[in-house]
Amino acid sequence: MSGERSVNGFLITGLSASEWRILDAFEDDSYDLRRLTLTDGRDGWAYVWTNEAEVSADDWDPEQFAARELSAYVERCTAWRRNYDASMKGGHC
């Protein structure tokens, strides 16, 4: 996205190199990892969706997500992590 934008989110700090590798693998090429300036002037890293045509004009609603999608999302993440761990044991990554 071009220009200044604002989104709500959480800043997670203190991740290990291993945790960053897992996040990078999970987010894959659909996201760019970008350094952003936060509203308080600090910098933070964010995975930014690369397909602007699919970006919704509406803010993400955590309550709606929890009610409608969280259960299926957790299942998909669990399956992804099992596959990721298996590929790491097999030396494929």
Tab-separated table of C-alpha atoms in Angstrom, residues 83-93:
chain	number	residue	atom	x	y	z
A	83	ASN	CA	3.653	-30.056	8.472
A	84	TYR	CA	6.304	-27.427	9.212
A	85	ASP	CA	7.763	-29.443	12.091
A	86	ALA	CA	7.771	-32.624	9.986
A	87	SER	CA	9.567	-30.861	7.136
A	88	MET	CA	12.168	-29.458	9.559
A	89	LYS	CA	12.844	-32.941	10.948
A	90	GLY	CA	13.229	-34.245	7.418
A	91	GLY	CA	15.686	-31.493	6.538
A	92	HIS	CA	13.531	-30.003	3.785
A	93	CYS	CA	13.689	-26.380	5.002
